[in-house]
Tab-separated table of C-alpha atoms and ligand atoms in Angstrom:
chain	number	residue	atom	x	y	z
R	1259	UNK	CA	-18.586	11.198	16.219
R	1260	UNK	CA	-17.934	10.132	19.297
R	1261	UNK	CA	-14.739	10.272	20.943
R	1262	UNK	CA	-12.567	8.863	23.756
R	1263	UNK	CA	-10.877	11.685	25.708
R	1264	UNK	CA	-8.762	10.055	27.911
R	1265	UNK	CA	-7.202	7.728	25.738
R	1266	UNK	CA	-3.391	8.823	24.946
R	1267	UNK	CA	-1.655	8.486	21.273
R	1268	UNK	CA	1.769	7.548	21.174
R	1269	UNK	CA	4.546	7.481	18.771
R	1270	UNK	CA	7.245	4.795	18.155
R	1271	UNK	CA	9.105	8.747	17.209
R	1272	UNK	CA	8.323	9.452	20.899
R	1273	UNK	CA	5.887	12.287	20.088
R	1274	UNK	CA	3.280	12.278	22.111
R	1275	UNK	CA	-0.307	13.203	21.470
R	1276	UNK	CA	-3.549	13.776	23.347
R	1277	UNK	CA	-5.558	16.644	24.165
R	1278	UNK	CA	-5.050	16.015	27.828
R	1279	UNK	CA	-1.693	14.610	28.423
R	1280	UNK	CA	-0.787	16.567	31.451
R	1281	UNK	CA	-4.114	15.010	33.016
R	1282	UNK	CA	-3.914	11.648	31.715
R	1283	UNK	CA	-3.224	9.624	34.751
R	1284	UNK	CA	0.119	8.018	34.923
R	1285	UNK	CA	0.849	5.023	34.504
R	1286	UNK	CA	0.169	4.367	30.972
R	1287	UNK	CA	-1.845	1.286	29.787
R	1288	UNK	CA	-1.041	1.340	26.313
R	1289	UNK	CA	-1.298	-0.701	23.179
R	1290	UNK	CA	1.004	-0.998	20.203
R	1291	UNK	CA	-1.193	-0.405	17.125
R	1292	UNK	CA	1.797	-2.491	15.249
R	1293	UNK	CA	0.875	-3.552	11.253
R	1294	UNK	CA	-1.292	-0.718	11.224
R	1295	UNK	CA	0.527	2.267	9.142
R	1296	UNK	CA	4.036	0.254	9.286
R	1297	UNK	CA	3.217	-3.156	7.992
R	1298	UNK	CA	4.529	-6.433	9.234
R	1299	UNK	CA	3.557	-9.598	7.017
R	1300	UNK	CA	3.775	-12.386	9.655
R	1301	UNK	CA	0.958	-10.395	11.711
R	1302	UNK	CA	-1.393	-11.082	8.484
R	1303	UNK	CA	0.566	-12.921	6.279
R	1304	UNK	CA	-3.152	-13.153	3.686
R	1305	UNK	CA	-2.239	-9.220	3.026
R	1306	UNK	CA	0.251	-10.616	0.476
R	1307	UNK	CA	-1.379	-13.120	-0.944
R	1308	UNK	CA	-2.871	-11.554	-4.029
R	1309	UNK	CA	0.902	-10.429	-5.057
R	1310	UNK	CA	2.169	-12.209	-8.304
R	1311	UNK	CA	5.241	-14.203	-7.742
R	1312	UNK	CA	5.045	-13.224	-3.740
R	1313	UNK	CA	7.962	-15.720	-3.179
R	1314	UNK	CA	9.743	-13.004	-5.016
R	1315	UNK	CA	9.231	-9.810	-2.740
R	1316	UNK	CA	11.699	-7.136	-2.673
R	1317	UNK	CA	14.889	-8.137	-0.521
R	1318	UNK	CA	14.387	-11.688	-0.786
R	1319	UNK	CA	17.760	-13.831	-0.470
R	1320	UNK	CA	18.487	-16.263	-3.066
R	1321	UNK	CA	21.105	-18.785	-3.800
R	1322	UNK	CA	21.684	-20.604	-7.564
R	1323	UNK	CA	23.075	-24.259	-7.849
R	1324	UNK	CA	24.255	-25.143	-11.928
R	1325	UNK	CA	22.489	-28.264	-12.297
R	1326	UNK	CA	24.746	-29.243	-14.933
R	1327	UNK	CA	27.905	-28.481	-12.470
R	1328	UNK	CA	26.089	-29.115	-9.245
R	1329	UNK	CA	28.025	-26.031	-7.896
R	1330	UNK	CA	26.963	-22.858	-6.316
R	1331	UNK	CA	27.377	-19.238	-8.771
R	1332	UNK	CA	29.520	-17.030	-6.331
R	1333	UNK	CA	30.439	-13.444	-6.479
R	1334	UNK	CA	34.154	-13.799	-5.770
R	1335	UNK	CA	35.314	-11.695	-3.042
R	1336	UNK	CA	31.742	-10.775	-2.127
R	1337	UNK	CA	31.520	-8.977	-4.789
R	1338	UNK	CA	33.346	-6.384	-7.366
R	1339	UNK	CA	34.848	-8.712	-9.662
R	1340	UNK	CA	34.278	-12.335	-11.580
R	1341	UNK	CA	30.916	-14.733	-10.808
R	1342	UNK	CA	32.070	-18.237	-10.798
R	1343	UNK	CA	30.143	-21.334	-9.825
R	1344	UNK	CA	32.590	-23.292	-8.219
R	1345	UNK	CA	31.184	-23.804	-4.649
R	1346	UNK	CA	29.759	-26.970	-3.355
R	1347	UNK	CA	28.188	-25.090	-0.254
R	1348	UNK	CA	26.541	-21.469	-0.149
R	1349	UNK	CA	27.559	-18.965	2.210
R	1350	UNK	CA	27.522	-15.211	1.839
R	1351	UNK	CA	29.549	-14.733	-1.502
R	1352	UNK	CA	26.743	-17.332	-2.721
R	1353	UNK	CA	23.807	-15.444	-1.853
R	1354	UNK	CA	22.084	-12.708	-3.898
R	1355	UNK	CA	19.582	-9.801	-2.664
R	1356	UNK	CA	16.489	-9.361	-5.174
R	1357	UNK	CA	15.815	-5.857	-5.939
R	1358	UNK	CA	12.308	-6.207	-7.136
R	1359	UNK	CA	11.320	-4.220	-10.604
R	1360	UNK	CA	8.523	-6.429	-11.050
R	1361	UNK	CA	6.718	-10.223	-10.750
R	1362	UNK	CA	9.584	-11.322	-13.634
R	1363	UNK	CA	12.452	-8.727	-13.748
R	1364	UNK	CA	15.272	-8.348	-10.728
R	1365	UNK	CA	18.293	-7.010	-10.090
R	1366	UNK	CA	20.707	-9.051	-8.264
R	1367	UNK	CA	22.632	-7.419	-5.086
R	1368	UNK	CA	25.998	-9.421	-3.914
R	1369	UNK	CA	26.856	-10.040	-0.402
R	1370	UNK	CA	29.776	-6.780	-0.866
R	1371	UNK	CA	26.457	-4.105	-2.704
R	1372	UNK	CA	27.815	-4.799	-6.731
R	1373	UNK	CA	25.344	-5.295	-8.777
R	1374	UNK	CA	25.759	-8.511	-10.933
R	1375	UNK	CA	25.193	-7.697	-15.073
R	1376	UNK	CA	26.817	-7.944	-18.050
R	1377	UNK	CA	30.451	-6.439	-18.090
R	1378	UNK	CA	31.194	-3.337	-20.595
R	1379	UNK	CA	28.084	-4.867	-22.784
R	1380	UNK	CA	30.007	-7.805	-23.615
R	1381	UNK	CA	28.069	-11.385	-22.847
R	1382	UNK	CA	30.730	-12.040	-19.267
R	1383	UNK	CA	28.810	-11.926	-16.406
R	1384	UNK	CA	30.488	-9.967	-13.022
R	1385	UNK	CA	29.446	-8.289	-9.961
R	1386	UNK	CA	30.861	-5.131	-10.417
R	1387	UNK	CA	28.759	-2.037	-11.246
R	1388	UNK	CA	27.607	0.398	-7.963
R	1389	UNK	CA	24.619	1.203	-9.690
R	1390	UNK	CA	21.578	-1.347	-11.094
R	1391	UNK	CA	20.560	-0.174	-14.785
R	1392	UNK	CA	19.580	-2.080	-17.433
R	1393	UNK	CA	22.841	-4.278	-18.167
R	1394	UNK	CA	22.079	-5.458	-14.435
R	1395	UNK	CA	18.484	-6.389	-14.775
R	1396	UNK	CA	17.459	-10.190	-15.604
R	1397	UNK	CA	14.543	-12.076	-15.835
R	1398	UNK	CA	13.947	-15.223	-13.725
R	1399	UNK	CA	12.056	-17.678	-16.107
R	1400	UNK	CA	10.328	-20.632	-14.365
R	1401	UNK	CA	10.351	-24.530	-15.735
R	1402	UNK	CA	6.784	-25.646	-15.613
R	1403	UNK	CA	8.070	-28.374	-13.585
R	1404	UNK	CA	8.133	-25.928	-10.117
R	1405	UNK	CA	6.463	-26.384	-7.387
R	1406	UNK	CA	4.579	-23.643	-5.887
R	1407	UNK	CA	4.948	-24.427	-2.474
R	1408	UNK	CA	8.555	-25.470	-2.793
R	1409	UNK	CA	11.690	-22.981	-1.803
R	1410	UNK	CA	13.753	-24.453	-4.637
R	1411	UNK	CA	12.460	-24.360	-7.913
R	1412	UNK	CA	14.328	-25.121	-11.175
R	1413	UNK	CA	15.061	-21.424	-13.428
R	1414	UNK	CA	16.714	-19.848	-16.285
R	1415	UNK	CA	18.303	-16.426	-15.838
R	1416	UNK	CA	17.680	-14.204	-18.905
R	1417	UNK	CA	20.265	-11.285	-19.003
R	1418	UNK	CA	19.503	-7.996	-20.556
R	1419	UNK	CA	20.801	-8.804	-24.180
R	1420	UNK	CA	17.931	-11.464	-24.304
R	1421	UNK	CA	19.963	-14.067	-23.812
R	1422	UNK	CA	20.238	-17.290	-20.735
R	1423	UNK	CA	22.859	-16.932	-18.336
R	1424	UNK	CA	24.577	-20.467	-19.053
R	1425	UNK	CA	28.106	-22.181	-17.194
R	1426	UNK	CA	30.492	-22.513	-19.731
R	1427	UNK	CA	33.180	-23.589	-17.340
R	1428	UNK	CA	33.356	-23.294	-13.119
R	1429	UNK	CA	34.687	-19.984	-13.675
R	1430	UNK	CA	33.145	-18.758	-16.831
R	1431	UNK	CA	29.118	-17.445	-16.929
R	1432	UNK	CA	27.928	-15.963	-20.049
R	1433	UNK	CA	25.016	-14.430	-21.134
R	1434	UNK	CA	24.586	-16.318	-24.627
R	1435	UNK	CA	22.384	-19.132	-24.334
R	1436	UNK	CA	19.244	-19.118	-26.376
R	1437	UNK	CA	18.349	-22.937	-26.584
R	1438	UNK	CA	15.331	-24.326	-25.113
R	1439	UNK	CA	15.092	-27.231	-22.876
R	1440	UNK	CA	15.307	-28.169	-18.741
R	1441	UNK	CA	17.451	-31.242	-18.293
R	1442	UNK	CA	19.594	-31.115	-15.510
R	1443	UNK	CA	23.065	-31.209	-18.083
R	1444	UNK	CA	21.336	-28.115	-19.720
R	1445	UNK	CA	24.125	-25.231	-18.963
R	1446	UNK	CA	21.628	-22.050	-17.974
R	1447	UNK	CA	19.572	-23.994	-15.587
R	1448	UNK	CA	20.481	-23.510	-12.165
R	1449	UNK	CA	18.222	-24.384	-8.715
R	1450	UNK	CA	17.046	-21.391	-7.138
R	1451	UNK	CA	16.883	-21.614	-3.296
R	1452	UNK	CA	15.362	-18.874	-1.079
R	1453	UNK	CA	16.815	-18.455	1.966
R	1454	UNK	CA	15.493	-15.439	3.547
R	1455	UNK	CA	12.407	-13.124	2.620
R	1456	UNK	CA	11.004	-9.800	4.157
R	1457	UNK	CA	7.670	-9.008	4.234
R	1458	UNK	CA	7.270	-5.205	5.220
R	1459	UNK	CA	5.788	-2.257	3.798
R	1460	UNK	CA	8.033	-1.330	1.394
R	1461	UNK	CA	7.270	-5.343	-0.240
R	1462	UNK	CA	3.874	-4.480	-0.209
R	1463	UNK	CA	3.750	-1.666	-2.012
R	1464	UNK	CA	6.708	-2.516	-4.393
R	1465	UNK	CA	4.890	-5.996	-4.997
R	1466	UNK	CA	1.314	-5.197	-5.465
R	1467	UNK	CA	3.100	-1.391	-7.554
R	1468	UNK	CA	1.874	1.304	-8.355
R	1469	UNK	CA	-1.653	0.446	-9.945
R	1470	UNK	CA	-2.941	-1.557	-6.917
R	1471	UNK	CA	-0.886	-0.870	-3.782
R	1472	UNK	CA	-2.731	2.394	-3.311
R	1473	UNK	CA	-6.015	0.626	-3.106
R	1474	UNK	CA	-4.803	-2.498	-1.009
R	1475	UNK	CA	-3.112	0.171	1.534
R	1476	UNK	CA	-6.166	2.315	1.783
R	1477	UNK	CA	-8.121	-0.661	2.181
R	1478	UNK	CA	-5.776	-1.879	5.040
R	1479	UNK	CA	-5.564	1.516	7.169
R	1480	UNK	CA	-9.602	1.424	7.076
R	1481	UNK	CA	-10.411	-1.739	8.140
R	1482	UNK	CA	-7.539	-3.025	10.298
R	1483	UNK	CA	-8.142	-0.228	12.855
R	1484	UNK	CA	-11.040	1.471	13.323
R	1485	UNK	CA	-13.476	3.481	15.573
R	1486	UNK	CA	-14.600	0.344	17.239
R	1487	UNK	CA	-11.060	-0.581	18.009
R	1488	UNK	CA	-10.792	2.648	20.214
R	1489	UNK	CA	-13.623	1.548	21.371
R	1490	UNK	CA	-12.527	-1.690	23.062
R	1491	UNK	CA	-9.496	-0.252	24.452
R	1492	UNK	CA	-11.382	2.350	26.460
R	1493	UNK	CA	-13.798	0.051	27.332
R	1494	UNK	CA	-11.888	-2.743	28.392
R	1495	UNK	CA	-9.124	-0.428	30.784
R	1496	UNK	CA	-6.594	0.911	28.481
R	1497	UNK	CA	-5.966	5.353	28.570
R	1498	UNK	CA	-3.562	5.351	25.285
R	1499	UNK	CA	-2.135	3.623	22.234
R	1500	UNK	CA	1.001	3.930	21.019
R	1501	UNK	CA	1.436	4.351	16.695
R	1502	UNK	CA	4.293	2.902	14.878
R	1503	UNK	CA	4.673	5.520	11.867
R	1504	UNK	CA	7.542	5.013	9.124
R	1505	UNK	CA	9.269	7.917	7.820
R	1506	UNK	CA	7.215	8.257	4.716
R	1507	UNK	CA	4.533	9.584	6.384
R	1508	UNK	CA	6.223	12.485	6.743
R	1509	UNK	CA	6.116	12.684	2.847
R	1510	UNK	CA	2.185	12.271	2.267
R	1511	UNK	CA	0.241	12.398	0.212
R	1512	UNK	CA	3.210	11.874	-1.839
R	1513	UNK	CA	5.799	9.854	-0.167
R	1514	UNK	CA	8.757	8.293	-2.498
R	1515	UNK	CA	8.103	5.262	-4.444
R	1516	UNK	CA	6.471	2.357	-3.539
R	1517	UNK	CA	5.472	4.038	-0.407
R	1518	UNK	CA	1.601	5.152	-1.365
R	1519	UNK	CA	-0.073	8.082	0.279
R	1520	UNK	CA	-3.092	8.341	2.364
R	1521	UNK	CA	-1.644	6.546	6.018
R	1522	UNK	CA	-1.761	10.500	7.043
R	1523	UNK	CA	-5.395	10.511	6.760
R	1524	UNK	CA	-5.660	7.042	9.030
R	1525	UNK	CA	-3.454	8.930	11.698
R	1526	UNK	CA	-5.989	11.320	11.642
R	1527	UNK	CA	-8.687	9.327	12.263
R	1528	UNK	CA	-6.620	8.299	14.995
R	1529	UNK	CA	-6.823	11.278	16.477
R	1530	UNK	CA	-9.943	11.848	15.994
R	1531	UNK	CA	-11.128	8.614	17.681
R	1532	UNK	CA	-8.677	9.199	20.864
R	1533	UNK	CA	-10.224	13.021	20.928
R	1534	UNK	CA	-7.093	14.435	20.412
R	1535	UNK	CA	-7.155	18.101	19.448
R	1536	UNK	CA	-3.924	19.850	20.361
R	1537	UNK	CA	-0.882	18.314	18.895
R	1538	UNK	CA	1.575	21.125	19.801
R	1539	UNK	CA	0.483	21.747	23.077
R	1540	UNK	CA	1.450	18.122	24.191
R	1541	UNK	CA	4.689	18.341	22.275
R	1542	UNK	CA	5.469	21.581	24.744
R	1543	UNK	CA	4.113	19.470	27.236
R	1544	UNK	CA	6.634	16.855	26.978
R	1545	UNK	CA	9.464	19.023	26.312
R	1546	UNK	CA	8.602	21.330	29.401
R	1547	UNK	CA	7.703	18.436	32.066
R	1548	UNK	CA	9.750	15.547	30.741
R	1549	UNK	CA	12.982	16.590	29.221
R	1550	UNK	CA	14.327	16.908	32.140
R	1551	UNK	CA	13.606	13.302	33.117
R	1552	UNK	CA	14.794	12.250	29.943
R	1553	UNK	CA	18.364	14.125	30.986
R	1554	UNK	CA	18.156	11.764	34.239
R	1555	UNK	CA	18.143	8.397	32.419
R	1556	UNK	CA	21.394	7.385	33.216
R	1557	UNK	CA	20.964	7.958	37.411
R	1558	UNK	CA	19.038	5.798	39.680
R	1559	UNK	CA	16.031	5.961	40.935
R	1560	UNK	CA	15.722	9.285	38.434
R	1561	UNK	CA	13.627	8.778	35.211
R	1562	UNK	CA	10.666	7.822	34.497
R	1563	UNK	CA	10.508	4.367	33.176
R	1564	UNK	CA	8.322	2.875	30.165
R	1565	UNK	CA	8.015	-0.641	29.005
R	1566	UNK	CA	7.572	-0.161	24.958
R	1567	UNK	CA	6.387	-3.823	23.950
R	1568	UNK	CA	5.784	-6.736	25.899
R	1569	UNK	CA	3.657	-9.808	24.743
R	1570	UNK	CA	1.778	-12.670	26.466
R	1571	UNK	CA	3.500	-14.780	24.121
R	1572	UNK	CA	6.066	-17.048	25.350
R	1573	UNK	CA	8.195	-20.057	23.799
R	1574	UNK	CA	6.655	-23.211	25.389
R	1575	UNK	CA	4.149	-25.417	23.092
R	1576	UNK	CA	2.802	-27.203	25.991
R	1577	UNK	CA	1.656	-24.128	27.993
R	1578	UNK	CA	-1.672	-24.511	29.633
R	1579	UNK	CA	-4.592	-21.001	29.333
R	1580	UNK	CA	-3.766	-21.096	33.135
R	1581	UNK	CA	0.032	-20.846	32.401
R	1582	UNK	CA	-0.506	-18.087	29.887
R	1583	UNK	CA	-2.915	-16.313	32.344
R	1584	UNK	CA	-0.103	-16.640	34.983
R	1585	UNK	CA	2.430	-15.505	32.586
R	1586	UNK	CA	0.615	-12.277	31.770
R	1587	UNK	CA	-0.395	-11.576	35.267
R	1588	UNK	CA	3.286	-11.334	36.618
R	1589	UNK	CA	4.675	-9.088	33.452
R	1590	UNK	CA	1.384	-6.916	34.585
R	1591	UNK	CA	2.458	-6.757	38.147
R	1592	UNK	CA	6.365	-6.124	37.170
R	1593	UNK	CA	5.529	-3.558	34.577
R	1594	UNK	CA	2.950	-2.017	36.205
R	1595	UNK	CA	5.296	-0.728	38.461
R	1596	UNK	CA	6.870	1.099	35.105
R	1597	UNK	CA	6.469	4.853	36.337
R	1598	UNK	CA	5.328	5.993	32.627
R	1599	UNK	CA	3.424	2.520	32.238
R	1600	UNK	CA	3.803	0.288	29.532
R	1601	UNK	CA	2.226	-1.029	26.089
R	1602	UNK	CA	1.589	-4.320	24.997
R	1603	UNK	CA	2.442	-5.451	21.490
R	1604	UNK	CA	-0.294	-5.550	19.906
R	1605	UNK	CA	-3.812	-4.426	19.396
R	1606	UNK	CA	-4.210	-7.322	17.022
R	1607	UNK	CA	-2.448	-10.145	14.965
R	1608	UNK	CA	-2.891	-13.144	13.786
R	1609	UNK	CA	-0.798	-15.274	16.467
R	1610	UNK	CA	-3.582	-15.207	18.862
R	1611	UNK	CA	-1.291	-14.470	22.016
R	1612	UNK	CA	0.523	-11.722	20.612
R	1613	UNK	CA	-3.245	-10.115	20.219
R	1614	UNK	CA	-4.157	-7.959	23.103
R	1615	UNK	CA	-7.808	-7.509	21.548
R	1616	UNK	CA	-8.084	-12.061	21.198
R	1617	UNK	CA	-6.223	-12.071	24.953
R	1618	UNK	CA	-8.748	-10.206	26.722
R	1619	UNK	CA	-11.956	-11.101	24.659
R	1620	UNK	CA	-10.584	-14.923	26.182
R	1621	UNK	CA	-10.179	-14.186	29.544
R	1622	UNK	CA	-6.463	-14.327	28.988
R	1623	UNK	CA	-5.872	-10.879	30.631
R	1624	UNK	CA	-7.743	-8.454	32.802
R	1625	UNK	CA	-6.760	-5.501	33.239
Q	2030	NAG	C1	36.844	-20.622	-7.956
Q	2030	NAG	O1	37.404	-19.942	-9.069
Q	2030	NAG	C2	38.151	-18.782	-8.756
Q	2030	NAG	C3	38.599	-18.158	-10.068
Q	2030	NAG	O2	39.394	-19.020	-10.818
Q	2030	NAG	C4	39.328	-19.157	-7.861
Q	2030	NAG	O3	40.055	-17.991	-7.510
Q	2030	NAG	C5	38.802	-19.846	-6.620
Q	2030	NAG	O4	39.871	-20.265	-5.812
Q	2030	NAG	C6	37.937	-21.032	-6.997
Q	2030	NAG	N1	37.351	-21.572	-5.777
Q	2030	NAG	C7	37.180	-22.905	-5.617
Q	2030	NAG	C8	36.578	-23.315	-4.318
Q	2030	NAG	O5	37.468	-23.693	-6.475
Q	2031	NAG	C1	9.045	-5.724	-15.881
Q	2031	NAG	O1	10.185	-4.914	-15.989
Q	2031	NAG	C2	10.934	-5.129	-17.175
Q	2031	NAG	C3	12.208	-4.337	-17.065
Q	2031	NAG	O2	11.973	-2.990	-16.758
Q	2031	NAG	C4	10.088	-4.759	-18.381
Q	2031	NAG	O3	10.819	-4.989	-19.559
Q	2031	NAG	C5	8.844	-5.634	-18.371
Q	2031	NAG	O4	7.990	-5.267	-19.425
Q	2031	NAG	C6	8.112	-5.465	-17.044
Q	2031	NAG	N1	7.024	-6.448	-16.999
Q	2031	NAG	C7	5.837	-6.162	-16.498
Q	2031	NAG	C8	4.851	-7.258	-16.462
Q	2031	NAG	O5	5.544	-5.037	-16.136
């Protein structure tokens, strides 16, 4: 096994590891190993993809239009009372939060954190329970007429007694529709819009549950970083990395549900990679030589500074390699001058300039 000594392991917690800190040479040249152990679905959005129903992750916003009534459902008040649909436009008191059980059953979170389900087991539908059980779970049913690809699609809502959510008036939704049929004057069919998703690691794991997500993780944490990875940082001028961890990790091998263990054991690798071997003694090390800095933060001229995440990415679609090149040179010059050093966001992704690995391999940056 070989190993890099002086390559540095940081923590977004701002623990610091390497075997050597108090001879790594500052400043640091770091990289952010970001949708690594903390995932983030727009940096490899194909992660999701084998996810039934991955419109539908956990968290994802929602807003229902009664296509008989061609008005929005709204929790009145935001939320601890009567759902109406009497809204031509959807704000927040229109909008619903999926809580993901599964690819077909939700619960429904309103703008003020009710819960919408059936009131006192009758068939009235309100947002007013703290607490999602089973009188607050539904089942979004899909006409055949959707469109994959299409944010709005046309649904039924199928409430916990077995039975359609259906408008009998503006003001009146009941759970007691069992007929059959999608016509737009049909009472329990409403438009479903989405109008915001989330794609982290907690809608990972909660979408691919509990029989998959362990396998799909491990896979992940061995492939998307690896030995050779640590390889091309040392290799190509970089002395340490810098780990986003979420707070589960501090809970493997068992961390709570969805979270799935085993990200310990890819932060270990980690270590082993960066030939870290003493984890305490650079935690004393910090405390001893930098605290004190740390105390100075608000002075001038006093602390040391780090720049956390910077990208060669920048907002201008008709930006030249040479204009890129440019653009990464001068944040290099400024933040070199960072007296703790800096790390760039990230070791890899699938927008090519937020990739430190693609920028250098294409003579983007030289460091
Ligand atoms: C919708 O209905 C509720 C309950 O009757 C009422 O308080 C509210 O003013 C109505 N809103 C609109 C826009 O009609
Ligand atoms: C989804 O969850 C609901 C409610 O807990 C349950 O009734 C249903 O069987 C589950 N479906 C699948 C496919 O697991």
């Amino acid at each position: 096994m070989a190993s890099y000594s002086y390559l540095t392991l940081l923590f977004i917690s701002y623990i610091f590891f390497s075997p050597s800190l108090a001879q790594t040479k500052l400043p640091l040249k770091a990289v952010n190993l970001g949708n690594w152990l903390v995932t983030e679905g727009w940096m490899k959005p194909s992660r999701f993809n084998d996810i039934p129903q991955n419109n539908l992750l956990d968290g994802t916003q929602v807003q229902f239009k009664s296509t008989k009534l061609q008005k929005y459902i709204c929790a009145e008040n935001g939320g601890g009372t009567i759902v109406v649909a009497n809204r031509s436009s959807a704000s927040d008191w229109e909008t619903f939060r999926l809580w993901r059980i599964n690819e077909t059953h939700f619960n429904f979170r309103v703008s003020s954190k009710q819960f919408v389900g059936l009131k006192d087991y009758t068939n009235r539908i309100v947002a007013g329970s703290d607490t999602a059980g089973f009188p607050q779970t539904f089942q979004i049913v899909f006409s055949t007429e959707r469109n994959e690809n299409n944010k709005n699609s046309k649904v039924k809502i199928k409430a916990s007694n077995g039975q359609f959510i259906q408008v009998q008036s503006d003001t009146l939704l009941t759970a007691d529709y069992s007929g059959s049929g999608w016509e737009d004057s049909n009472p329990s069919v409403f438009i479903m819009t989405i109008v915001r998703t989330l794609q982290g690691e907690y809608q990972i794991t909660n979408g691919y549950g509990p029989d998959k997500a362990p396998q799909v993780m491990r896979d992940h944490w061995n492939t998307y970083i690896t030995e050779q990875d640590f390889q091309f940082m040392s290799s190509n001028g970089l002395n340490a990395v810098r780990i986003p961890v979420g707070w589960w990790i501090a809970k493997d091998p068992n961390p709570p549900k969805p979270f799935v263990g085993g990200s310990l054991q890819a932060l270990d690798n980690a270590f082993k990679w960066a030939g870290a071997k003493n984890v305490q003694q650079n935690i004393d090390y910090i405390y001893n030589t930098r605290s004190s800095d740390l105390a100075k933060v608000t002075t001038s001229n006093g602390p040391l500074s780090f720049v956390g995440e910077w990208t060669g990415e920048f907002a201008n679609n008709g930006a030249s390699k040479q204009d890129y090149q440019r653009f990464a040179k001068a944040q290099l010059d400024v933040y070199g001058r960072a007296t703790f050093g800096w790390a760039y966001w990230a070791s890899k992704c699938e927008q090519n300039h937020w990739s430190l690995k693609w920028m250098i391999e294409n003579n983007y940056i030289k460091l």
